[in-house]
PDB file of C-alpha atoms and ligand atoms in Angstrom:
ATOM      1  CA  MET A  77       1.871 -14.610  15.429  1.00  0.00           C
ATOM      2  CA  ASP A  78       3.431 -12.159  17.809  1.00  0.00           C
ATOM      3  CA  TYR A  79       1.593  -9.315  19.482  1.00  0.00           C
ATOM      4  CA  LEU A  80       4.678  -7.426  20.639  1.00  0.00           C
ATOM      5  CA  CYS A  81       7.315  -7.696  17.942  1.00  0.00           C
ATOM      6  CA  ASP A  82       7.773  -4.444  16.059  1.00  0.00           C
ATOM      7  CA  ASN A  83       9.602  -5.677  12.978  1.00  0.00           C
ATOM      8  CA  SER A  84       8.640  -3.084  10.385  1.00  0.00           C
ATOM      9  CA  GLU A  85       8.658  -5.633   7.576  1.00  0.00           C
ATOM     10  CA  ARG A  86       5.723  -7.490   9.054  1.00  0.00           C
ATOM     11  CA  MET A  87       2.090  -6.712   8.360  1.00  0.00           C
ATOM     12  CA  LYS A  88       0.503  -4.398  10.931  1.00  0.00           C
ATOM     13  CA  ILE A  89      -3.233  -4.154  11.437  1.00  0.00           C
ATOM     14  CA  THR A  90      -4.636  -1.332  13.580  1.00  0.00           C
ATOM     15  CA  TYR A  91      -8.301  -1.252  14.571  1.00  0.00           C
ATOM     16  CA  PHE A  92     -10.196   2.055  14.654  1.00  0.00           C
ATOM     17  CA  GLY A  93     -13.627   0.730  15.573  1.00  0.00           C
ATOM     18  CA  HIS A  94     -16.549  -0.744  13.621  1.00  0.00           C
ATOM     19  CA  SER A  95     -15.033  -1.968  10.312  1.00  0.00           C
ATOM     20  CA  CYS A  96     -12.279   0.626  10.079  1.00  0.00           C
ATOM     21  CA  VAL A  97      -8.771  -0.804  10.024  1.00  0.00           C
ATOM     22  CA  GLU A  98      -5.431   0.392   8.778  1.00  0.00           C
ATOM     23  CA  VAL A  99      -3.162  -2.278   7.325  1.00  0.00           C
ATOM     24  CA  ILE A 100       0.497  -1.637   6.618  1.00  0.00           C
ATOM     25  CA  THR A 101       1.765  -4.103   4.036  1.00  0.00           C
ATOM     26  CA  GLY A 102       4.131  -3.935   1.088  1.00  0.00           C
ATOM     27  CA  GLY A 103       5.444  -0.626   2.397  1.00  0.00           C
ATOM     28  CA  LYS A 104       2.065   1.161   2.075  1.00  0.00           C
ATOM     29  CA  LYS A 105      -0.726   2.219   4.420  1.00  0.00           C
ATOM     30  CA  LEU A 106      -4.165   0.929   3.449  1.00  0.00           C
ATOM     31  CA  LEU A 107      -7.190   2.342   5.271  1.00  0.00           C
ATOM     32  CA  PHE A 108     -10.420   0.356   5.080  1.00  0.00           C
ATOM     33  CA  ASP A 109     -13.974   1.691   5.571  1.00  0.00           C
ATOM     34  CA  PRO A 110     -13.348   4.844   7.651  1.00  0.00           C
ATOM     35  CA  PHE A 111     -16.235   5.495  10.044  1.00  0.00           C
ATOM     36  CA  ILE A 112     -14.856   7.382  13.011  1.00  0.00           C
ATOM     37  CA  SER A 113     -16.312  10.859  13.532  1.00  0.00           C
ATOM     38  CA  GLN A 114     -19.812   9.458  14.118  1.00  0.00           C
ATOM     39  CA  ASN A 115     -18.742   6.321  15.960  1.00  0.00           C
ATOM     40  CA  PRO A 116     -19.383   6.948  19.680  1.00  0.00           C
ATOM     41  CA  LEU A 117     -16.831   4.224  20.548  1.00  0.00           C
ATOM     42  CA  ALA A 118     -14.046   5.901  18.523  1.00  0.00           C
ATOM     43  CA  LYS A 119     -14.015   9.317  20.205  1.00  0.00           C
ATOM     44  CA  SER A 120     -10.318   8.852  21.050  1.00  0.00           C
ATOM     45  CA  VAL A 121      -9.408   8.638  17.345  1.00  0.00           C
ATOM     46  CA  ASN A 122      -8.467  11.841  15.527  1.00  0.00           C
ATOM     47  CA  ILE A 123      -9.226  11.583  11.806  1.00  0.00           C
ATOM     48  CA  THR A 124      -6.763  14.366  10.956  1.00  0.00           C
ATOM     49  CA  SER A 125      -3.974  12.009  12.067  1.00  0.00           C
ATOM     50  CA  PHE A 126      -4.587   9.594   9.173  1.00  0.00           C
ATOM     51  CA  ASN A 127      -2.243   9.652   6.217  1.00  0.00           C
ATOM     52  CA  PRO A 128      -3.091   6.555   4.155  1.00  0.00           C
ATOM     53  CA  ASP A 129      -1.666   5.841   0.728  1.00  0.00           C
ATOM     54  CA  PHE A 130      -4.882   4.069  -0.276  1.00  0.00           C
ATOM     55  CA  ILE A 131      -8.457   4.071   1.030  1.00  0.00           C
ATOM     56  CA  LEU A 132     -10.403   0.895   0.302  1.00  0.00           C
ATOM     57  CA  LEU A 133     -14.209   1.010   0.510  1.00  0.00           C
ATOM     58  CA  SER A 134     -16.202  -2.221   0.679  1.00  0.00           C
ATOM     59  CA  HIS A 135     -19.551  -0.541  -0.101  1.00  0.00           C
ATOM     60  CA  GLY A 136     -21.432   2.738   0.086  1.00  0.00           C
ATOM     61  CA  HIS A 137     -23.164   2.659   3.468  1.00  0.00           C
ATOM     62  CA  GLY A 138     -22.469   5.580   5.771  1.00  0.00           C
ATOM     63  CA  ASP A 139     -20.910   3.383   8.435  1.00  0.00           C
ATOM     64  CA  HIS A 140     -18.164   2.530   5.888  1.00  0.00           C
ATOM     65  CA  VAL A 141     -17.619   5.748   3.916  1.00  0.00           C
ATOM     66  CA  GLN A 142     -18.455   8.491   6.457  1.00  0.00           C
ATOM     67  CA  ASP A 143     -14.974   9.989   6.814  1.00  0.00           C
ATOM     68  CA  ALA A 144     -13.463   8.758   3.543  1.00  0.00           C
ATOM     69  CA  VAL A 145     -13.714  11.994   1.567  1.00  0.00           C
ATOM     70  CA  GLN A 146     -12.296  14.179   4.339  1.00  0.00           C
ATOM     71  CA  ILE A 147      -9.357  11.823   4.957  1.00  0.00           C
ATOM     72  CA  ALA A 148      -8.630  11.544   1.226  1.00  0.00           C
ATOM     73  CA  LYS A 149      -8.618  15.334   0.830  1.00  0.00           C
ATOM     74  CA  SER A 150      -6.062  15.816   3.597  1.00  0.00           C
ATOM     75  CA  SER A 151      -3.861  12.859   2.641  1.00  0.00           C
ATOM     76  CA  GLU A 152      -4.005  12.781  -1.173  1.00  0.00           C
ATOM     77  CA  SER A 153      -4.723   9.077  -0.968  1.00  0.00           C
ATOM     78  CA  THR A 154      -6.048   6.954  -3.819  1.00  0.00           C
ATOM     79  CA  PHE A 155      -9.322   5.061  -3.503  1.00  0.00           C
ATOM     80  CA  ILE A 156      -9.668   1.407  -4.425  1.00  0.00           C
ATOM     81  CA  SER A 157     -13.247   0.189  -4.716  1.00  0.00           C
ATOM     82  CA  CYS A 158     -15.897  -0.862  -7.198  1.00  0.00           C
ATOM     83  CA  PHE A 159     -16.447   1.328 -10.272  1.00  0.00           C
ATOM     84  CA  GLU A 160     -19.542   3.140  -8.928  1.00  0.00           C
ATOM     85  CA  LEU A 161     -17.934   4.127  -5.623  1.00  0.00           C
ATOM     86  CA  VAL A 162     -14.768   5.322  -7.328  1.00  0.00           C
ATOM     87  CA  SER A 163     -16.912   7.387  -9.734  1.00  0.00           C
ATOM     88  CA  TRP A 164     -18.575   8.955  -6.661  1.00  0.00           C
ATOM     89  CA  VAL A 165     -15.234  10.049  -5.173  1.00  0.00           C
ATOM     90  CA  GLU A 166     -13.946  11.217  -8.564  1.00  0.00           C
ATOM     91  CA  GLU A 167     -16.994  13.539  -8.801  1.00  0.00           C
ATOM     92  CA  LYS A 168     -15.619  15.163  -5.645  1.00  0.00           C
ATOM     93  CA  GLY A 169     -12.219  15.744  -7.267  1.00  0.00           C
ATOM     94  CA  LEU A 170     -10.563  12.727  -5.619  1.00  0.00           C
ATOM     95  CA  LYS A 171      -8.636   9.969  -7.340  1.00  0.00           C
ATOM     96  CA  GLY A 172      -9.289   6.271  -7.433  1.00  0.00           C
ATOM     97  CA  HIS A 173      -8.728   2.961  -9.122  1.00  0.00           C
ATOM     98  CA  PRO A 174     -12.069   1.430 -10.202  1.00  0.00           C
ATOM     99  CA  MET A 175     -12.522  -2.344 -10.028  1.00  0.00           C
ATOM    100  CA  ASN A 176     -15.363  -4.825  -9.925  1.00  0.00           C
ATOM    101  CA  ILE A 177     -16.141  -8.206  -8.414  1.00  0.00           C
ATOM    102  CA  GLY A 178     -13.831 -10.993  -9.568  1.00  0.00           C
ATOM    103  CA  GLY A 179     -11.166  -8.651 -10.890  1.00  0.00           C
ATOM    104  CA  LYS A 180      -7.653  -8.301  -9.564  1.00  0.00           C
ATOM    105  CA  TRP A 181      -4.957  -5.667 -10.085  1.00  0.00           C
ATOM    106  CA  LYS A 182      -1.309  -5.567  -9.110  1.00  0.00           C
ATOM    107  CA  PHE A 183      -0.590  -2.364  -7.200  1.00  0.00           C
ATOM    108  CA  ASP A 184       2.863  -1.363  -5.953  1.00  0.00           C
ATOM    109  CA  PHE A 185       2.090  -2.854  -2.492  1.00  0.00           C
ATOM    110  CA  GLY A 186       0.579  -6.092  -3.791  1.00  0.00           C
ATOM    111  CA  THR A 187      -2.343  -7.649  -5.616  1.00  0.00           C
ATOM    112  CA  VAL A 188      -5.923  -6.686  -4.768  1.00  0.00           C
ATOM    113  CA  LYS A 189      -8.777  -8.973  -5.725  1.00  0.00           C
ATOM    114  CA  LEU A 190     -12.405  -7.912  -5.287  1.00  0.00           C
ATOM    115  CA  VAL A 191     -14.520 -10.804  -4.080  1.00  0.00           C
ATOM    116  CA  GLN A 192     -18.219 -11.342  -3.639  1.00  0.00           C
ATOM    117  CA  ALA A 193     -20.069  -9.978  -0.611  1.00  0.00           C
ATOM    118  CA  VAL A 194     -23.787 -10.442  -0.031  1.00  0.00           C
ATOM    119  CA  HIS A 195     -25.232  -7.178   1.294  1.00  0.00           C
ATOM    120  CA  SER A 196     -26.543  -3.879  -0.205  1.00  0.00           C
ATOM    121  CA  SER A 197     -24.858  -0.632  -1.176  1.00  0.00           C
ATOM    122  CA  LYS A 198     -26.453   2.819  -1.255  1.00  0.00           C
ATOM    123  CA  LEU A 199     -24.421   5.966  -0.638  1.00  0.00           C
ATOM    124  CA  PRO A 200     -25.416   8.497   2.049  1.00  0.00           C
ATOM    125  CA  ASP A 201     -26.620  10.930  -0.686  1.00  0.00           C
ATOM    126  CA  GLY A 202     -28.913   8.245  -2.139  1.00  0.00           C
ATOM    127  CA  GLN A 203     -26.712   7.279  -5.113  1.00  0.00           C
ATOM    128  CA  TYR A 204     -26.287   3.622  -5.978  1.00  0.00           C
ATOM    129  CA  GLY A 205     -22.937   2.479  -4.597  1.00  0.00           C
ATOM    130  CA  GLY A 206     -22.360  -0.422  -6.968  1.00  0.00           C
ATOM    131  CA  PRO A 207     -21.873  -3.980  -5.779  1.00  0.00           C
ATOM    132  CA  GLU A 208     -20.775  -4.586  -2.199  1.00  0.00           C
ATOM    133  CA  ALA A 209     -17.385  -6.275  -2.124  1.00  0.00           C
ATOM    134  CA  GLY A 210     -14.707  -7.917  -0.057  1.00  0.00           C
ATOM    135  CA  PHE A 211     -10.969  -7.645  -0.686  1.00  0.00           C
ATOM    136  CA  VAL A 212      -8.262 -10.303  -0.759  1.00  0.00           C
ATOM    137  CA  ILE A 213      -4.842  -8.670  -0.777  1.00  0.00           C
ATOM    138  CA  TRP A 214      -1.480 -10.348  -1.108  1.00  0.00           C
ATOM    139  CA  ASN A 215       2.196  -9.756  -1.798  1.00  0.00           C
ATOM    140  CA  GLU A 216       5.336 -11.835  -1.212  1.00  0.00           C
ATOM    141  CA  GLU A 217       5.026 -11.493   2.577  1.00  0.00           C
ATOM    142  CA  ASP A 218       1.359 -11.235   3.418  1.00  0.00           C
ATOM    143  CA  CYS A 219      -2.110 -12.392   2.447  1.00  0.00           C
ATOM    144  CA  PHE A 220      -5.332 -11.276   4.120  1.00  0.00           C
ATOM    145  CA  TYR A 221      -9.070 -11.001   3.492  1.00  0.00           C
ATOM    146  CA  PHE A 222     -11.206  -8.023   4.464  1.00  0.00           C
ATOM    147  CA  ALA A 223     -14.779  -9.250   4.042  1.00  0.00           C
ATOM    148  CA  GLY A 224     -16.637  -5.930   4.358  1.00  0.00           C
ATOM    149  CA  ASP A 225     -20.316  -6.332   5.198  1.00  0.00           C
ATOM    150  CA  THR A 226     -21.521  -9.720   4.085  1.00  0.00           C
ATOM    151  CA  ALA A 227     -23.629 -12.726   4.851  1.00  0.00           C
ATOM    152  CA  LEU A 228     -22.013 -16.122   5.008  1.00  0.00           C
ATOM    153  CA  THR A 229     -21.890 -17.210   1.384  1.00  0.00           C
ATOM    154  CA  MET A 230     -20.782 -20.381  -0.395  1.00  0.00           C
ATOM    155  CA  ASP A 231     -18.665 -18.191  -2.684  1.00  0.00           C
ATOM    156  CA  MET A 232     -16.198 -17.812   0.205  1.00  0.00           C
ATOM    157  CA  GLN A 233     -15.095 -21.373  -0.622  1.00  0.00           C
ATOM    158  CA  LEU A 234     -13.589 -19.995  -3.836  1.00  0.00           C
ATOM    159  CA  ILE A 235     -11.084 -17.842  -1.978  1.00  0.00           C
ATOM    160  CA  PRO A 236      -8.622 -20.607  -1.001  1.00  0.00           C
ATOM    161  CA  MET A 237      -8.992 -22.049  -4.513  1.00  0.00           C
ATOM    162  CA  ILE A 238      -7.951 -18.851  -6.302  1.00  0.00           C
ATOM    163  CA  CYS A 239      -5.848 -16.862  -3.791  1.00  0.00           C
ATOM    164  CA  PRO A 240      -2.705 -17.624  -1.758  1.00  0.00           C
ATOM    165  CA  PRO A 241      -3.224 -19.039   1.778  1.00  0.00           C
ATOM    166  CA  LEU A 242      -4.675 -16.445   4.146  1.00  0.00           C
ATOM    167  CA  GLN A 243      -2.735 -15.474   7.273  1.00  0.00           C
ATOM    168  CA  VAL A 244      -5.656 -13.583   8.722  1.00  0.00           C
ATOM    169  CA  ALA A 245      -9.216 -12.617   7.827  1.00  0.00           C
ATOM    170  CA  LEU A 246     -11.254  -9.638   8.987  1.00  0.00           C
ATOM    171  CA  LEU A 247     -14.829 -10.864   9.210  1.00  0.00           C
ATOM    172  CA  PRO A 248     -18.031  -9.155  10.376  1.00  0.00           C
ATOM    173  CA  ILE A 249     -19.392 -10.833  13.495  1.00  0.00           C
ATOM    174  CA  GLY A 250     -22.121  -8.463  14.750  1.00  0.00           C
ATOM    175  CA  ASP A 251     -25.157 -10.177  13.198  1.00  0.00           C
ATOM    176  CA  ASN A 252     -28.399  -8.370  12.200  1.00  0.00           C
ATOM    177  CA  PHE A 253     -26.850  -6.430   9.245  1.00  0.00           C
ATOM    178  CA  THR A 254     -24.160  -9.020   8.420  1.00  0.00           C
ATOM    179  CA  MET A 255     -23.295 -12.551   9.456  1.00  0.00           C
ATOM    180  CA  GLY A 256     -22.968 -13.149  13.167  1.00  0.00           C
ATOM    181  CA  TYR A 257     -20.068 -14.897  14.847  1.00  0.00           C
ATOM    182  CA  GLU A 258     -21.626 -18.349  14.481  1.00  0.00           C
ATOM    183  CA  ASP A 259     -21.698 -17.935  10.696  1.00  0.00           C
ATOM    184  CA  ALA A 260     -18.237 -16.352  10.790  1.00  0.00           C
ATOM    185  CA  VAL A 261     -16.925 -19.634  12.273  1.00  0.00           C
ATOM    186  CA  VAL A 262     -18.251 -21.396   9.162  1.00  0.00           C
ATOM    187  CA  ALA A 263     -16.808 -18.658   6.951  1.00  0.00           C
ATOM    188  CA  ALA A 264     -13.378 -19.187   8.549  1.00  0.00           C
ATOM    189  CA  ASP A 265     -13.666 -22.851   7.587  1.00  0.00           C
ATOM    190  CA  PHE A 266     -14.720 -21.983   4.007  1.00  0.00           C
ATOM    191  CA  ILE A 267     -11.753 -19.650   3.561  1.00  0.00           C
ATOM    192  CA  GLN A 268      -9.361 -22.053   5.369  1.00  0.00           C
ATOM    193  CA  CYS A 269      -8.128 -19.396   7.778  1.00  0.00           C
ATOM    194  CA  GLU A 270      -7.167 -20.068  11.409  1.00  0.00           C
ATOM    195  CA  THR A 271      -6.974 -16.471  12.639  1.00  0.00           C
ATOM    196  CA  VAL A 272      -9.902 -14.075  12.442  1.00  0.00           C
ATOM    197  CA  ILE A 273     -10.139 -10.445  13.510  1.00  0.00           C
ATOM    198  CA  GLY A 274     -13.727  -9.487  14.306  1.00  0.00           C
ATOM    199  CA  ILE A 275     -15.215  -6.315  12.794  1.00  0.00           C
ATOM    200  CA  HIS A 276     -18.687  -4.715  12.597  1.00  0.00           C
ATOM    201  CA  TYR A 277     -19.796  -5.445  16.167  1.00  0.00           C
ATOM    202  CA  ASP A 278     -20.774  -3.479  19.301  1.00  0.00           C
ATOM    203  CA  THR A 279     -21.001  -0.094  17.531  1.00  0.00           C
ATOM    204  CA  PHE A 280     -24.806   0.113  17.733  1.00  0.00           C
ATOM    205  CA  GLY A 281     -27.439  -1.715  19.781  1.00  0.00           C
ATOM    206  CA  TYR A 282     -28.411  -4.003  16.896  1.00  0.00           C
ATOM    207  CA  ILE A 283     -24.906  -5.461  16.655  1.00  0.00           C
ATOM    208  CA  THR A 284     -23.901  -5.793  20.296  1.00  0.00           C
ATOM    209  CA  ILE A 285     -22.431  -9.259  20.854  1.00  0.00           C
ATOM    210  CA  ASP A 286     -21.356 -11.532  23.693  1.00  0.00           C
ATOM    211  CA  LYS A 287     -17.601 -11.349  23.072  1.00  0.00           C
ATOM    212  CA  GLN A 288     -16.797 -14.233  25.382  1.00  0.00           C
ATOM    213  CA  ALA A 289     -19.245 -16.502  23.543  1.00  0.00           C
ATOM    214  CA  ALA A 290     -17.864 -15.365  20.199  1.00  0.00           C
ATOM    215  CA  ARG A 291     -14.282 -16.227  21.210  1.00  0.00           C
ATOM    216  CA  LYS A 292     -15.428 -19.609  22.544  1.00  0.00           C
ATOM    217  CA  ALA A 293     -17.241 -20.419  19.299  1.00  0.00           C
ATOM    218  CA  PHE A 294     -13.951 -20.037  17.409  1.00  0.00           C
ATOM    219  CA  GLU A 295     -11.944 -21.875  20.098  1.00  0.00           C
ATOM    220  CA  SER A 296     -14.330 -24.828  19.873  1.00  0.00           C
ATOM    221  CA  VAL A 297     -13.207 -25.454  16.285  1.00  0.00           C
ATOM    222  CA  GLY A 298      -9.519 -24.783  16.978  1.00  0.00           C
ATOM    223  CA  LYS A 299      -9.501 -21.272  15.530  1.00  0.00           C
ATOM    224  CA  GLU A 300      -8.739 -17.907  17.089  1.00  0.00           C
ATOM    225  CA  LEU A 301     -10.990 -14.841  17.157  1.00  0.00           C
ATOM    226  CA  ILE A 302      -9.086 -11.644  17.937  1.00  0.00           C
ATOM    227  CA  LEU A 303     -11.086  -8.657  19.151  1.00  0.00           C
ATOM    228  CA  LEU A 304      -8.830  -5.624  19.102  1.00  0.00           C
ATOM    229  CA  ASP A 305      -9.288  -2.540  21.272  1.00  0.00           C
ATOM    230  CA  ILE A 306      -9.746   0.697  19.377  1.00  0.00           C
ATOM    231  CA  GLY A 307      -6.265   1.968  18.540  1.00  0.00           C
ATOM    232  CA  GLN A 308      -4.649  -1.444  19.129  1.00  0.00           C
ATOM    233  CA  THR A 309      -2.185  -2.761  16.577  1.00  0.00           C
ATOM    234  CA  LEU A 310      -1.642  -6.417  15.745  1.00  0.00           C
ATOM    235  CA  THR A 311       1.621  -7.416  14.070  1.00  0.00           C
ATOM    236  CA  ILE A 312       1.390 -10.593  12.020  1.00  0.00           C
TER     237      ILE A 312
HETATM  238 NI1  LIG B 556     -23.460  -2.008   5.149  1.00  0.00          NI
HETATM  239 MN1  LIG B 557     -22.139  -1.728   7.847  1.00  0.00          MN
END
């Protein structure tokens, strides 16, 4: 891994706070779980600057879908999520590709597989958001896992059995609403991934973590936890 190289063919992951990341892979921009305008830590991020090809939503909670509709309207992006969430955006005149847990689909940028997450999913307007999900995404160059909001679950052991080897995983580490970093260390073992990018931490009081302790917990098992600054890009 190289933090400085700017080879455009390599996967780029940019962090926008909380669980919002943009991943460039297979020649497309994928935006995950946009929650920016109401994130006090992401005041430097301008949501009108986003122009994703696809918006991927892990579940319906406000801290994952808050800015999704506005960004989709200005960018003409296509949603990828579970059936219920895609139905919700289609009701607003937006387009999407509906999926459900366990299914995979080959898009032009690569294959997306929806995997199990253990959480809950209600939309800000009270509608049921369908099952909460994680995403494993791969193409000839790259393979990564975006876990969404989830507990540590034994089902994570299935991922290395049914998907290509992961280069990197984005795992929640903030505890209280999701697994904490201690469980994320176990998750990294289950998914056989050496490099983890932490998400879903520090945004609110309930999920403030000791970042030094979190990094050490991964180091102690020979793995790396990367905590990106908001706006920082990692090239893998
Ligand atoms: Ni949630
Ligand atoms: Mn959340």
